[in-house]
PDB file of C-alpha atoms and ligand atoms in Angstrom:
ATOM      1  CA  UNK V  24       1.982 148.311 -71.319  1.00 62.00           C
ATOM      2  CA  UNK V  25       3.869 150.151 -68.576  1.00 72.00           C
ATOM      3  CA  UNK V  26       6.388 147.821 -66.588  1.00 84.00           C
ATOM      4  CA  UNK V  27       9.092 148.618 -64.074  1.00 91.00           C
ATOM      5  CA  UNK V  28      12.623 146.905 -64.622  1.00 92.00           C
ATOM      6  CA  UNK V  29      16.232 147.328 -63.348  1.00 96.00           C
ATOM      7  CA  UNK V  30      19.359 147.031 -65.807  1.00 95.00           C
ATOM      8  CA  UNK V  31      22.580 146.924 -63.416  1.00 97.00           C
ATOM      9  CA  UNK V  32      26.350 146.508 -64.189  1.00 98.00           C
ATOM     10  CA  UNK V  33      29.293 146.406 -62.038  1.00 98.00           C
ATOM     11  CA  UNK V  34      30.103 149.758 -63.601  1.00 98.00           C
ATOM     12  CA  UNK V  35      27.216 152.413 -64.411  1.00 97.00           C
ATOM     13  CA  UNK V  36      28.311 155.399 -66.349  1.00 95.00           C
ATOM     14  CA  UNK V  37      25.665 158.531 -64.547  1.00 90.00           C
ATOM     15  CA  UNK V  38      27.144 161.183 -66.701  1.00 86.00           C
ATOM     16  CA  UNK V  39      25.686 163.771 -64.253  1.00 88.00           C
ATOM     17  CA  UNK V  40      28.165 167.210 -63.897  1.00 92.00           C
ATOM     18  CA  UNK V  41      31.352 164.663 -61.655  1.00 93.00           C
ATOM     19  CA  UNK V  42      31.295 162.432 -64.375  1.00 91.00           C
ATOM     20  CA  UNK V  43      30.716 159.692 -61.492  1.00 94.00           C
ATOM     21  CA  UNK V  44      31.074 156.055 -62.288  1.00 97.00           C
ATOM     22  CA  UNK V  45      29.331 154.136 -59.745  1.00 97.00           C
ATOM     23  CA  UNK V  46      30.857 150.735 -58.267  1.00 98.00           C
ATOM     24  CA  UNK V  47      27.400 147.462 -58.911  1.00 98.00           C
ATOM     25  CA  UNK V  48      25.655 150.447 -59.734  1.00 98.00           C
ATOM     26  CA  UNK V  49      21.971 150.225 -61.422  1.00 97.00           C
ATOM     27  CA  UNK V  50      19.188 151.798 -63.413  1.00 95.00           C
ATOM     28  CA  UNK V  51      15.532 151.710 -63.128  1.00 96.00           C
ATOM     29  CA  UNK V  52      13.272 152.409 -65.410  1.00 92.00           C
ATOM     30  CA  UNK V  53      10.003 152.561 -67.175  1.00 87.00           C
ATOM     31  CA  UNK V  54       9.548 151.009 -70.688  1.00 75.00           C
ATOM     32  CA  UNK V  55       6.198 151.130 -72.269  1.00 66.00           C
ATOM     33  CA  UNK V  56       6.336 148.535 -74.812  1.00 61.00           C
ATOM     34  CA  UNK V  57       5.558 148.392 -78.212  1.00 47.00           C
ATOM     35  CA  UNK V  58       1.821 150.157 -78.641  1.00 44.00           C
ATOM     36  CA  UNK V  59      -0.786 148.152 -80.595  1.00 40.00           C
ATOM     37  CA  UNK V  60       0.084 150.376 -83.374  1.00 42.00           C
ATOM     38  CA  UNK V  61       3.709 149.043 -83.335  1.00 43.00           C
ATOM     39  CA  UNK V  62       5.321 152.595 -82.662  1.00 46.00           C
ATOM     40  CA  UNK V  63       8.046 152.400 -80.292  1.00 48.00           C
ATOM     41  CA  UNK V  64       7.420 154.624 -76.999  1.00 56.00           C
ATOM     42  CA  UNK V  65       9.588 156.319 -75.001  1.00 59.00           C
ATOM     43  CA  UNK V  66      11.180 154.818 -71.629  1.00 70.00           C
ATOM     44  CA  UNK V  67      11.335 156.917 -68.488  1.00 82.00           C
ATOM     45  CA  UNK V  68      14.729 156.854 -66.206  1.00 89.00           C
ATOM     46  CA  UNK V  69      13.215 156.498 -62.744  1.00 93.00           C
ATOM     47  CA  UNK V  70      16.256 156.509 -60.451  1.00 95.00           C
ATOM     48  CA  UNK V  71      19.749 155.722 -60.312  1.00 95.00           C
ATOM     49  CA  UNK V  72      21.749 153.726 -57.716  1.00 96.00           C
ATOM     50  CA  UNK V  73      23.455 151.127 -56.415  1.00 97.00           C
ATOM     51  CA  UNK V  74      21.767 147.575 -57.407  1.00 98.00           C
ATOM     52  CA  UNK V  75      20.986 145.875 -54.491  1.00 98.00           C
ATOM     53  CA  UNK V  76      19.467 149.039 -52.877  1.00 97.00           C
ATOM     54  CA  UNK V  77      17.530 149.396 -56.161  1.00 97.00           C
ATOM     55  CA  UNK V  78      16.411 146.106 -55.943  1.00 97.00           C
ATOM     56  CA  UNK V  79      15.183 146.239 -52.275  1.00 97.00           C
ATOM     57  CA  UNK V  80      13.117 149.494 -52.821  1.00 97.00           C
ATOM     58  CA  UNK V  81      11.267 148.039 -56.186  1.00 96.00           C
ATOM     59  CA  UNK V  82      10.814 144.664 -55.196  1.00 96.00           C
ATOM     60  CA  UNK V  83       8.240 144.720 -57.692  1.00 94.00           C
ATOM     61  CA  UNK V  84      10.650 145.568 -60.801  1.00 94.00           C
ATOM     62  CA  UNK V  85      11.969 143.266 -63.203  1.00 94.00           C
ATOM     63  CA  UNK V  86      15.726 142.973 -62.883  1.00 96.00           C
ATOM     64  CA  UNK V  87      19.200 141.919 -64.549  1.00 96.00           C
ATOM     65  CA  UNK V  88      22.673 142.101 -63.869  1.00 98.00           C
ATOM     66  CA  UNK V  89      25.682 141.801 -65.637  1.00 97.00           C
ATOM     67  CA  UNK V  90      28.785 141.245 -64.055  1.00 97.00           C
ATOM     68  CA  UNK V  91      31.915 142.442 -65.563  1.00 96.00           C
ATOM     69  CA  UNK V  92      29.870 144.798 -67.668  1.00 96.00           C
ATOM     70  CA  UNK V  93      29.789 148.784 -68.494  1.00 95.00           C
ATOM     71  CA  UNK V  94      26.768 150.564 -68.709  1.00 95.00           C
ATOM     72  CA  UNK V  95      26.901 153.687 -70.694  1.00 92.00           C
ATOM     73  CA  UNK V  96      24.121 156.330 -71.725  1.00 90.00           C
ATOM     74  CA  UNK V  97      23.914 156.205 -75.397  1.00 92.00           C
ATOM     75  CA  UNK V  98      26.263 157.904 -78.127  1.00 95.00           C
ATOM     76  CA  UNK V  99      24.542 160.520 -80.560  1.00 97.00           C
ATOM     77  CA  UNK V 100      25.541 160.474 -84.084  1.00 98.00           C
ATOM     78  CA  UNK V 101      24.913 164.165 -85.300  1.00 97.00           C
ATOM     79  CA  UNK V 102      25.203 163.808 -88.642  1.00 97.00           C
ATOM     80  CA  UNK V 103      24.817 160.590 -91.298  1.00 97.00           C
ATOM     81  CA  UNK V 104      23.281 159.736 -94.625  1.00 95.00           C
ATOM     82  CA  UNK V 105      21.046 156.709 -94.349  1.00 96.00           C
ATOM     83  CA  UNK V 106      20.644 156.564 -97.873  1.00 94.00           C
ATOM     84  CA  UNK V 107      24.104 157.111 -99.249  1.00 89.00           C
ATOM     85  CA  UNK V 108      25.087 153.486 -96.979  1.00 89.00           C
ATOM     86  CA  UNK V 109      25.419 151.702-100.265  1.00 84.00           C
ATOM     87  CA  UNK V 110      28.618 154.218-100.802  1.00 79.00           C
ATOM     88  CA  UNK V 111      31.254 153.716 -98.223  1.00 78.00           C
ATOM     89  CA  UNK V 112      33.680 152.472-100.676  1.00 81.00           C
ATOM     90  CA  UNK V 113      32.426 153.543-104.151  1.00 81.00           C
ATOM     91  CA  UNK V 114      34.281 157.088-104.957  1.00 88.00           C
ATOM     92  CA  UNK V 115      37.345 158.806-104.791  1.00 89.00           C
ATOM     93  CA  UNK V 116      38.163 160.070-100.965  1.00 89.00           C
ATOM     94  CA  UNK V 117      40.563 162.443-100.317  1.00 88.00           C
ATOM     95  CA  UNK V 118      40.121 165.920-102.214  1.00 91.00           C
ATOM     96  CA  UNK V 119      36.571 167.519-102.115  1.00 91.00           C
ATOM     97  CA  UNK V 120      36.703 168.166-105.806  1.00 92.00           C
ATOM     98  CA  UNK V 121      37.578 164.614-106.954  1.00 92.00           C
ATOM     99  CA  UNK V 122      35.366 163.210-104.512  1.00 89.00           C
ATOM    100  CA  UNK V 123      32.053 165.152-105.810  1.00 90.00           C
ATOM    101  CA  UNK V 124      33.566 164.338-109.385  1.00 90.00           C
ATOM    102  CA  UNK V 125      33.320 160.763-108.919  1.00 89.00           C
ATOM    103  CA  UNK V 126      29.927 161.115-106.931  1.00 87.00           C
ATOM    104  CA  UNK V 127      28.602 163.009-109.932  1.00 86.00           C
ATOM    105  CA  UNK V 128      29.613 160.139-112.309  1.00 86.00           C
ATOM    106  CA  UNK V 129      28.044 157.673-110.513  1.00 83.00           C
ATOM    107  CA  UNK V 130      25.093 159.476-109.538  1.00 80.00           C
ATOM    108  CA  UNK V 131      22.844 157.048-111.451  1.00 77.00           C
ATOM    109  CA  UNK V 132      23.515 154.301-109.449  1.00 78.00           C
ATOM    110  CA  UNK V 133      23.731 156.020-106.220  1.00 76.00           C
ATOM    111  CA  UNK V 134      20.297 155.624-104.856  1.00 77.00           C
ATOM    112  CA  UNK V 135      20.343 151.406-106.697  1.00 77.00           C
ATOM    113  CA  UNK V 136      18.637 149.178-104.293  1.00 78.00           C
ATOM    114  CA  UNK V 137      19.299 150.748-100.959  1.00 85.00           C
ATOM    115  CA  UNK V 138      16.933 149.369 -98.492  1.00 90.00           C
ATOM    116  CA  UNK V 139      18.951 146.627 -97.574  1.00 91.00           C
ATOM    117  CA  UNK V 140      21.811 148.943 -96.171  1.00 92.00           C
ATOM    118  CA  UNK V 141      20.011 151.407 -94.705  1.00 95.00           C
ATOM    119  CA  UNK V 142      18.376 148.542 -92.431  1.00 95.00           C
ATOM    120  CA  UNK V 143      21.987 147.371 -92.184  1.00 95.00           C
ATOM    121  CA  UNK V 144      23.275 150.904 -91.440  1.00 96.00           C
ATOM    122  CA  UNK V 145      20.626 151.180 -88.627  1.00 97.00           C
ATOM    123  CA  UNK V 146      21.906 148.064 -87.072  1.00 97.00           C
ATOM    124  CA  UNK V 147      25.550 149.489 -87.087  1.00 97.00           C
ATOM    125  CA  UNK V 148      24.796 152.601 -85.402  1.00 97.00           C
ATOM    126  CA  UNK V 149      22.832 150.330 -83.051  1.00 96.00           C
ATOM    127  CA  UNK V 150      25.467 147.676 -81.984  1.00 95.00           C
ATOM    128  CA  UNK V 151      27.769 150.404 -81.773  1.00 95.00           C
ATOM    129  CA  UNK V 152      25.933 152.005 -78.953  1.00 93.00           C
ATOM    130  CA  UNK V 153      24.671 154.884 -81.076  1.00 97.00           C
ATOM    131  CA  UNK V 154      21.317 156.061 -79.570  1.00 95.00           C
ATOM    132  CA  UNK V 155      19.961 159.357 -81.116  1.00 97.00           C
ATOM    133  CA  UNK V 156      20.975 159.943 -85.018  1.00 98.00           C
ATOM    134  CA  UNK V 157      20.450 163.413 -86.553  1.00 98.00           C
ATOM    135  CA  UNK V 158      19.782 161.361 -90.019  1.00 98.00           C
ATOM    136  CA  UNK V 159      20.427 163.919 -93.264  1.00 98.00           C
ATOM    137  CA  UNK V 160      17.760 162.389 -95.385  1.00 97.00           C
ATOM    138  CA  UNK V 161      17.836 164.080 -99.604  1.00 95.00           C
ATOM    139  CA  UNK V 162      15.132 161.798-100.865  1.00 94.00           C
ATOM    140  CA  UNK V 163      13.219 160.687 -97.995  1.00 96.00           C
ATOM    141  CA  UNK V 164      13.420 156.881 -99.008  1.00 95.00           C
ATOM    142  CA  UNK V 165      14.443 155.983 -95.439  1.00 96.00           C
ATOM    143  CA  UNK V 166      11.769 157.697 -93.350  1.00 97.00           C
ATOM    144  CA  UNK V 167      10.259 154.439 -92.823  1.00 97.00           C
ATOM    145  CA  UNK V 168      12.977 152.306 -92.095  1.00 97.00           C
ATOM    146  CA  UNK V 169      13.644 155.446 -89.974  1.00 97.00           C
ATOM    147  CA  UNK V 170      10.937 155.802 -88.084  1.00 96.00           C
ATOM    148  CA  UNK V 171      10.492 152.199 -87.603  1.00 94.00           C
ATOM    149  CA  UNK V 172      13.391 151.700 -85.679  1.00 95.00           C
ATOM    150  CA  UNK V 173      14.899 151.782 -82.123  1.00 92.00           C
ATOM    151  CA  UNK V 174      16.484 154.519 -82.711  1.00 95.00           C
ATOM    152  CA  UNK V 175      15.771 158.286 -81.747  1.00 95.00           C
ATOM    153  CA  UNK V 176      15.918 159.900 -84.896  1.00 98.00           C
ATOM    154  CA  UNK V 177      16.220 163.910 -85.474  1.00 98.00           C
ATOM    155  CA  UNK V 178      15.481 163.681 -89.124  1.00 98.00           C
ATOM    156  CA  UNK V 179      16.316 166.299 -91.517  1.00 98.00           C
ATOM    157  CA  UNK V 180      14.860 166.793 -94.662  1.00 98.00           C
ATOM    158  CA  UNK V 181      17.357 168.227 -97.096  1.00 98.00           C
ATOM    159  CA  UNK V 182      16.456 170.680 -99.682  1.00 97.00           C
ATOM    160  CA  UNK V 183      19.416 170.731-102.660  1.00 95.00           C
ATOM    161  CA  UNK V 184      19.142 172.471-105.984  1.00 93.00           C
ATOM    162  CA  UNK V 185      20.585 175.003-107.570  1.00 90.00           C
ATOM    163  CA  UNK V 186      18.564 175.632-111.415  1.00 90.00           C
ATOM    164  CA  UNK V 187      16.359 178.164-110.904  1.00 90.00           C
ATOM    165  CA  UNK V 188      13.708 176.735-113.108  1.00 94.00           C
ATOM    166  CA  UNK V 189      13.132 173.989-111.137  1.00 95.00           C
ATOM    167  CA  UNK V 190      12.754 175.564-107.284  1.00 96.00           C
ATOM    168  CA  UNK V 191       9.030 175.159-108.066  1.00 96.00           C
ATOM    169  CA  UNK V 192       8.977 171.612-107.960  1.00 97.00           C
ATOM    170  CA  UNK V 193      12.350 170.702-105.803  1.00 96.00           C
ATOM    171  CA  UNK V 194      10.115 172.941-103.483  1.00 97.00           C
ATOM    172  CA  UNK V 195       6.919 170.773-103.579  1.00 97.00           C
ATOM    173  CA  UNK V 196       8.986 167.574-103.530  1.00 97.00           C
ATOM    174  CA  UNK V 197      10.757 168.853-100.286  1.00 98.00           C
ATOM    175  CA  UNK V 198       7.470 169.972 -98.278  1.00 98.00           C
ATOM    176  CA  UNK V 199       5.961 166.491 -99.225  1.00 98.00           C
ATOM    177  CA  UNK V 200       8.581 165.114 -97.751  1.00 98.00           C
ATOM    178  CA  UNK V 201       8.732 167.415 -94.969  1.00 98.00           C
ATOM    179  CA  UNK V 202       4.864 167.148 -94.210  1.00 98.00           C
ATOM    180  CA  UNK V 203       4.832 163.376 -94.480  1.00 98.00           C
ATOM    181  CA  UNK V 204       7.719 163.534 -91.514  1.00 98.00           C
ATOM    182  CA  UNK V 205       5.688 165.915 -89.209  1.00 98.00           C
ATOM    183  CA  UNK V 206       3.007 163.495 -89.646  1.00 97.00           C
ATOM    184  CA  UNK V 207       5.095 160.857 -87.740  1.00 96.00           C
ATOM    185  CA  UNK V 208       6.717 162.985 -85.057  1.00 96.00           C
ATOM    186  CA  UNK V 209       6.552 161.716 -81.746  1.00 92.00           C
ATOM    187  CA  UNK V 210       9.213 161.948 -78.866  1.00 88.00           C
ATOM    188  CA  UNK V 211      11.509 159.494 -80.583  1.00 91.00           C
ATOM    189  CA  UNK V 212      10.847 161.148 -83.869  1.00 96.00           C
ATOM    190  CA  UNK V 213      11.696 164.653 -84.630  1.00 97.00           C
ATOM    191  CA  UNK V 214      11.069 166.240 -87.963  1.00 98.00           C
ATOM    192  CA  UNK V 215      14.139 168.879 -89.088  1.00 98.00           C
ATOM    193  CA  UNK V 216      15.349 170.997 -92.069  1.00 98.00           C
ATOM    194  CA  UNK V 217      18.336 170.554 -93.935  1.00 98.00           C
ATOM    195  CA  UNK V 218      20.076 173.278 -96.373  1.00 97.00           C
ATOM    196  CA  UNK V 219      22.335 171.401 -98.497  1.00 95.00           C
ATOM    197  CA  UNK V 220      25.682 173.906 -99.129  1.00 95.00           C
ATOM    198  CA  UNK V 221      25.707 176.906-100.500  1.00 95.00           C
ATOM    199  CA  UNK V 222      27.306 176.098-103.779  1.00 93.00           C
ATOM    200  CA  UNK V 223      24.745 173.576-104.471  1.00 92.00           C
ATOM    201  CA  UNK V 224      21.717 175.494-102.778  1.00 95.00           C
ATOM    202  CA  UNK V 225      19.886 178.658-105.066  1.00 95.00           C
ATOM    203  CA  UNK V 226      18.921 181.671-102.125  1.00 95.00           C
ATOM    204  CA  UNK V 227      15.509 181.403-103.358  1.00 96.00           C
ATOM    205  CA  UNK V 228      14.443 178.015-102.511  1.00 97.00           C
ATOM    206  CA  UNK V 229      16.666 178.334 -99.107  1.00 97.00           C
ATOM    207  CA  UNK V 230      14.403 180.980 -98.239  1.00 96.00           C
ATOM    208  CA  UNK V 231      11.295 179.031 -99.153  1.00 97.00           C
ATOM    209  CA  UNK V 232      12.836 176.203 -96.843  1.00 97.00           C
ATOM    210  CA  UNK V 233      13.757 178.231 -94.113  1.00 97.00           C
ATOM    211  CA  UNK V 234      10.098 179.880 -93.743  1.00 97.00           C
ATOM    212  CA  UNK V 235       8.543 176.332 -93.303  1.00 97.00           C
ATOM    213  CA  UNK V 236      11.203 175.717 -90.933  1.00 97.00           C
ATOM    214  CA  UNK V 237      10.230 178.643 -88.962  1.00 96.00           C
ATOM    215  CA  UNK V 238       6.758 178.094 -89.325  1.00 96.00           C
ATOM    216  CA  UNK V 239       6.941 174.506 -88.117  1.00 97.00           C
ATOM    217  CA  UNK V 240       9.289 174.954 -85.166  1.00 96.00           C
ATOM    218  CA  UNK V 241      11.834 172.683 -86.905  1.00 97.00           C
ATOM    219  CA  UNK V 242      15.341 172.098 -86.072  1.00 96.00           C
ATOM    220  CA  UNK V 243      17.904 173.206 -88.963  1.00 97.00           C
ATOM    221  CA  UNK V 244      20.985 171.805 -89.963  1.00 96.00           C
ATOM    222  CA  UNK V 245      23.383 173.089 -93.107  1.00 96.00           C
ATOM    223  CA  UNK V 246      26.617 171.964 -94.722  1.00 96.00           C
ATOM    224  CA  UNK V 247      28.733 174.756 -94.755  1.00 96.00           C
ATOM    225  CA  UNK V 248      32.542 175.274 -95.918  1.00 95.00           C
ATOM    226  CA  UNK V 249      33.678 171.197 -95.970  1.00 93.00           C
ATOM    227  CA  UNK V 250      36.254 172.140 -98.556  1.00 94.00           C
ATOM    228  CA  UNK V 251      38.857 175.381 -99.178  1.00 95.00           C
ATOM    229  CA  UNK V 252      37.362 174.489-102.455  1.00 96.00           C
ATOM    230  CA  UNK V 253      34.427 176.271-101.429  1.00 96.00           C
ATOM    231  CA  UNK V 254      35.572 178.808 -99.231  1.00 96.00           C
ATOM    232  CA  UNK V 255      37.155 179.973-102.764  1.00 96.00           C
ATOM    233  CA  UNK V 256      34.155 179.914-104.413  1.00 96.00           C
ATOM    234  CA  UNK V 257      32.307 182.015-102.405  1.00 96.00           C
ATOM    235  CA  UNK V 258      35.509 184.139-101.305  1.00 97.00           C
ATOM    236  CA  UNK V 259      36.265 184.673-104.501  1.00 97.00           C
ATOM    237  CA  UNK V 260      33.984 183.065-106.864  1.00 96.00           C
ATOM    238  CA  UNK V 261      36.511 180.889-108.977  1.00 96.00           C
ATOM    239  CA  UNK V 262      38.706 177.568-108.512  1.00 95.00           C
ATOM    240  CA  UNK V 263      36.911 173.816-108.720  1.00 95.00           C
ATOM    241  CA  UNK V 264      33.198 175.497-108.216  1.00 95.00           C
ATOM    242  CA  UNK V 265      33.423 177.559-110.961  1.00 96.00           C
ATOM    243  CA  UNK V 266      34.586 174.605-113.227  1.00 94.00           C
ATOM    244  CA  UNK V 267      32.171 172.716-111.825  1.00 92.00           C
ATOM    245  CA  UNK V 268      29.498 174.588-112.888  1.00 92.00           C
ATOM    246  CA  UNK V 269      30.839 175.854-116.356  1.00 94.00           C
ATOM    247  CA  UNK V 270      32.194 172.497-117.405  1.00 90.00           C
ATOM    248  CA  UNK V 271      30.016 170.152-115.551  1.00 85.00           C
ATOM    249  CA  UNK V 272      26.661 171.759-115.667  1.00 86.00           C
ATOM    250  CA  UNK V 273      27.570 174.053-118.765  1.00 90.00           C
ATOM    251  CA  UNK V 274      26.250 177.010-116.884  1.00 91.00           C
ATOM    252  CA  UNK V 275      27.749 180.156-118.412  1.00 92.00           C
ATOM    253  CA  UNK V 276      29.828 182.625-116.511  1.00 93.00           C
ATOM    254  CA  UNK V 277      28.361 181.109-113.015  1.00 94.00           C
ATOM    255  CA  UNK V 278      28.578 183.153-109.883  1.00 95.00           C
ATOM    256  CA  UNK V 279      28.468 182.067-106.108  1.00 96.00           C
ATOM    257  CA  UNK V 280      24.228 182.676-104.724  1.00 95.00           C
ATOM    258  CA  UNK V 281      26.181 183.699-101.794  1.00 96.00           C
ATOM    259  CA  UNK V 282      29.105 185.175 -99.595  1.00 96.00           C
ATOM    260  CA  UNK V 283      29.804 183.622 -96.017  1.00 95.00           C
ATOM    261  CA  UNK V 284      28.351 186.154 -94.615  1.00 96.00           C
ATOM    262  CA  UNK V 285      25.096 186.336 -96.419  1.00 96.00           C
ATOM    263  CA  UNK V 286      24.818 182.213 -96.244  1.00 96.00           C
ATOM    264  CA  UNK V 287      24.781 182.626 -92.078  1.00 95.00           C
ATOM    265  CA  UNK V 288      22.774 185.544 -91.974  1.00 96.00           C
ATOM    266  CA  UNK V 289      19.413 183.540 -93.376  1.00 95.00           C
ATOM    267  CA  UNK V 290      19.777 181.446 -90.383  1.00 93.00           C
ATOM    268  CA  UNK V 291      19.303 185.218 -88.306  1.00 91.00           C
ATOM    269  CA  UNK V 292      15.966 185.005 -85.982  1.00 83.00           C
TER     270      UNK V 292
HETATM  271 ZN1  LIG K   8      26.455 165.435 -94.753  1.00 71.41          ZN
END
């Protein structure tokens, strides 16, 4: 149902191009509230103003006030893992290398009963005025806590894998999750793509994942050089990648898929 209602504060952030900050200033919008299907709908800013004049011109319009209080347009987080919540405290921080290391060693346990802190990482973005997430999502297991929620969620499905004997199925794994987000996409949900890095990415299956992306409109996001660890790698093609890969994943005499250069040019067009 469509209703009219005025939120005022004794300071309004407008954010227009002065960066003005108006003195018992107000907004008035229009919420549509909860459909029967229980999808949250967008709400429209009508006008901006000062309160009382607000008030006077939409008699009609539900209203509140709070004095001594700052109204601010929402924050946008650009980039978080939903599902990775559970880990704030869990690995080694500091160096790339030993980081991944101890992510690596725990991987098991990683994904172990999450639900309850993604709902709980929601929330936090939430009550810290975070309105619009771009949510990096590698499994898809919180589309639907996602979704569900208040917030306005640019969500990017990631596709990560670098054996080349198994881009056939990472593949089909990642358009099922891809085509079960497009399915829900509405104004305050926005299906996306999301390369994982290039040391962890094979070119083949980033070009299968950048054709759907193209073919479905999609918004792309990549992680790209978030260590000198990897600048070496595919500068040079040696240092902690190459141990990685040799030691860790006993892959013999293992090469970078890419250079800088050729990892930015797929993202040409
Ligand atoms: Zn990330």
């Amino acid at each position: 149902m469509r209703s009219q209602k005025i939120i005022g504060a004794s300071r309004v952030f407008i954010c227009d191009e002065g960066f003005c900050i108006l003195k018992d200033g107000g907004v008035l919008y229009e919420s549509l509230d909860y459909a029967q299907s229980g999808d949250l709908q967008s709400a429209k800013i009508l006008a901006v103003g000062d309160y009382e004049n607000l008030t006077r011109t939409y008699p009609n319009a539900q209203k509140e006030f709070w004095h001594n209080g700052v109204l601010l347009p929402t924050l946008v987080n650009a980039h978080i893992h939903f599902e990775f919540s559970n880990n704030a405290t869990n690995f080694v921080y500091g160096d790339f290398g030993q980081w991944l290391d101890s992510v690596i060693a725990k991987r098991d346990d990683v994904l172990s009963d999450i639900t309850k802190s993604v709902s709980q990482a929601i929330d936090s973005q939430l009550r810290s005025g975070v309105g619009l997430v771009g949510a990096i999502s590698s499994y898809g297991y919180d589309m639907e806590a996602l979704r569900k929620s208040a917030l306005r969620v640019v969500y990017f499905c990631e596709a990560m894998g670098s054996n080349p004997s198994a881009i056939d199925t990472l593949f089909s794994n990642f358009k099922a999750r891809l085509y079960q987000s497009m399915e829900y996409k509405n104004t305050r949900f926005i299906p996306a793509v999301a390369l994982h890095s290039p040391y962890s990415l094979h070119h083949i299956y980033a070009k299968y994942v950048l054709q759907e992306a193209k073919k479905l409109q999609t918004p792309i996001s990549a992680h790209f050089l978030e260590s000198q660890h990897e600048q070496e790698w595919l500068c040079h093609g040696s240092g902690y990648f190459y141990n990685f890969f040799a030691h860790t994943f006993g892959v013999p005499n293992p090469k970078p898929f890419y250079t800088i250069q050729s990892f930015l040019e797929q993202f040409v067009g």
